[in-house]
Coordinates of C-alpha atoms and ligand atoms in Angstrom, one line a residue:
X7 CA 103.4 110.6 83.6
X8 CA 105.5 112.3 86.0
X9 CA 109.1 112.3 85.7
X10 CA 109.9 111.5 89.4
X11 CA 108.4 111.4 92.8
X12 CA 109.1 115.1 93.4
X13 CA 107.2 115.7 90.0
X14 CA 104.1 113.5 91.8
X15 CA 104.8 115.7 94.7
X16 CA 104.4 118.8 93.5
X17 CA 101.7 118.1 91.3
X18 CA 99.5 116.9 94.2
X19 CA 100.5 119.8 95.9
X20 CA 99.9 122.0 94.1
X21 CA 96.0 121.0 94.2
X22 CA 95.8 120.8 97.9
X23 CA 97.2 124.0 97.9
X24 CA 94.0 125.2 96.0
X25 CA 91.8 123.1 97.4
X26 CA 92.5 124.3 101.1
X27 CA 92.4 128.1 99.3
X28 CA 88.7 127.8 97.8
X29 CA 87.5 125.3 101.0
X30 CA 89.1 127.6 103.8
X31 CA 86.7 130.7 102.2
X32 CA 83.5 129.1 102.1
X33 CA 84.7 127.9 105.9
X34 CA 84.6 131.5 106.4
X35 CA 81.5 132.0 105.2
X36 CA 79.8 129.2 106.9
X37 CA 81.8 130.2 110.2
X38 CA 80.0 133.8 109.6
X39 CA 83.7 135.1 109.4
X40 CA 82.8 136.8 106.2
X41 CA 79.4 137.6 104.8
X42 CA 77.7 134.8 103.1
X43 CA 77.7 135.2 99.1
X44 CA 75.5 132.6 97.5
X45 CA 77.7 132.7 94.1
X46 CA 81.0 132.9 95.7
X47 CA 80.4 130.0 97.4
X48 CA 78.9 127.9 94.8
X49 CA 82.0 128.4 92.8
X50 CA 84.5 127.9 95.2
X51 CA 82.0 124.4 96.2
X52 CA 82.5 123.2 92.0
X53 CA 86.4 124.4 92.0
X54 CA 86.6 122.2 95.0
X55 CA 84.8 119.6 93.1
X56 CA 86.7 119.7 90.1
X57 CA 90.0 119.7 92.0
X58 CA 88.9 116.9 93.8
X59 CA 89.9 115.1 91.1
X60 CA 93.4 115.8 90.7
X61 CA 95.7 114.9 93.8
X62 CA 95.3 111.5 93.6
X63 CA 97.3 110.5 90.2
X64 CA 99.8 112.0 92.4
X65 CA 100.2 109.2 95.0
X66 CA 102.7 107.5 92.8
X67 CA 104.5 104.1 94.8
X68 CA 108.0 105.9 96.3
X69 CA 106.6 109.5 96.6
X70 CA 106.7 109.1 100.2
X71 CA 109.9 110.3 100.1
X72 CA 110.9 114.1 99.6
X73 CA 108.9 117.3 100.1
X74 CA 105.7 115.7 101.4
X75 CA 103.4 115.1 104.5
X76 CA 102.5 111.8 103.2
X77 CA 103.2 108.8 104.9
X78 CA 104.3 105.4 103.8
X79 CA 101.4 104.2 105.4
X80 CA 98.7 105.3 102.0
X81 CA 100.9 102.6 99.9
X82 CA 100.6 99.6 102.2
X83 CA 96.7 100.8 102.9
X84 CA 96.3 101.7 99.4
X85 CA 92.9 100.2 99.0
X86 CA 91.7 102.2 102.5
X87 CA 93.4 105.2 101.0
X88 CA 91.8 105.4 97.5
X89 CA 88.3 104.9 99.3
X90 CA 88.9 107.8 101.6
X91 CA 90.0 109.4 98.0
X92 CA 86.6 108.5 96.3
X93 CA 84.6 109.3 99.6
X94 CA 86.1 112.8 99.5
X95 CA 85.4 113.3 95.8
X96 CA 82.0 112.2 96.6
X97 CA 81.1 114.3 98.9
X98 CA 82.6 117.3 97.3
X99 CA 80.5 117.1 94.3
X100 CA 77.4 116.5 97.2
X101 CA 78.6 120.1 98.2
X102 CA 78.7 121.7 94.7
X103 CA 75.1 120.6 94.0
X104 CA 73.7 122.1 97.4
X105 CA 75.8 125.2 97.1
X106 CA 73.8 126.0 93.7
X107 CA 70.7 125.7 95.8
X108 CA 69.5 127.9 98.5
X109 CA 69.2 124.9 101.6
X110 CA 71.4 126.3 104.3
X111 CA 71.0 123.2 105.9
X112 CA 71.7 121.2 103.2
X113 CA 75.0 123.2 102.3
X114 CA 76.2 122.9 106.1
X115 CA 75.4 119.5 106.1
X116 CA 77.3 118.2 103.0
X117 CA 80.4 121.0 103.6
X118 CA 81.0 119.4 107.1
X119 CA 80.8 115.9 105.6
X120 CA 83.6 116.9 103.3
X121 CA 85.7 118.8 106.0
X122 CA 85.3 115.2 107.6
X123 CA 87.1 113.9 104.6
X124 CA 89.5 115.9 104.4
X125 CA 90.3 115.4 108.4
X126 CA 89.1 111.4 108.4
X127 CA 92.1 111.4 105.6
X128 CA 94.8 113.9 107.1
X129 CA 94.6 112.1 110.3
X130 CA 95.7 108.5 109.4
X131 CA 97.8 109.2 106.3
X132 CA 99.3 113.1 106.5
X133 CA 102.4 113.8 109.1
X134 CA 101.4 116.4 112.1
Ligands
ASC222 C1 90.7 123.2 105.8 C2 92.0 122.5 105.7 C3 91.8 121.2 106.0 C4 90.4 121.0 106.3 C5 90.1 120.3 107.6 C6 88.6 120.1 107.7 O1 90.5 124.4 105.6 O2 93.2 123.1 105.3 O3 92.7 120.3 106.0 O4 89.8 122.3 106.2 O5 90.6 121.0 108.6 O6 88.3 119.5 108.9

């Protein structure tokens, strides 16, 4: 358990912080900013996955306060919030699976549906 809610805060991000790293390159590569490798991607599409995981032990009650983006509004729509949480997950492990297949369509597909969670979630419950 963390000590504090800068402990929660760092913790979480610390995982967005590498989450956007590994998500921003295969954006590159589907953007056709940077060559397309097949096993780059899948990695970065499991790290992703597996990081998925983490931020959300993070969003202890209070941690709205300090070095954070986060607004008080994911504690009093904490149910909305931790469904926007799962939906992300979801589809991030959707993205891992196609990237260890070779459907382009299928990997553009489900790495724009989890760019949408990542936005549907920034937009209602991060500071701009
Ligand atoms: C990123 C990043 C986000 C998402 C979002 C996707 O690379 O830092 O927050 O993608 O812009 O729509």
């Amino acid at each position: 358990n963390f000590e504090d809610a800068n402990d929660a805060i760092k913790y979480r991000k610390a995982a967005f912080g590498l989450i956007a790293y590994n998500f921003g390159d295969m954006a590159a590569m589907i953007k056709g900013k940077k060559d397309f490798n097949a096993d780059v991607f899948a990695q970065r599409a499991s790290n992703v996955a597996a990081l998925s995981q983490i931020p959300h032990e993070g969003f202890i009650a209070g941690s709205d306060k300090g070095n954070t983006d986060a607004l008080a509004k994911i504690w009093s729509d904490k149910a909305d919030f931790d469904a926007k949480m799962t939906a992300f997950q979801e589809n991030a492990a959707k993205l891992a699976v196609a990237a260890k297949g070779t459907d382009q369509n299928q990997i553009k597909q489900a790495f724009g549906n989890t760019g949408q969670s990542c936005k549907g979630c920034h937009d209602v419950y991060k500071k701009d």
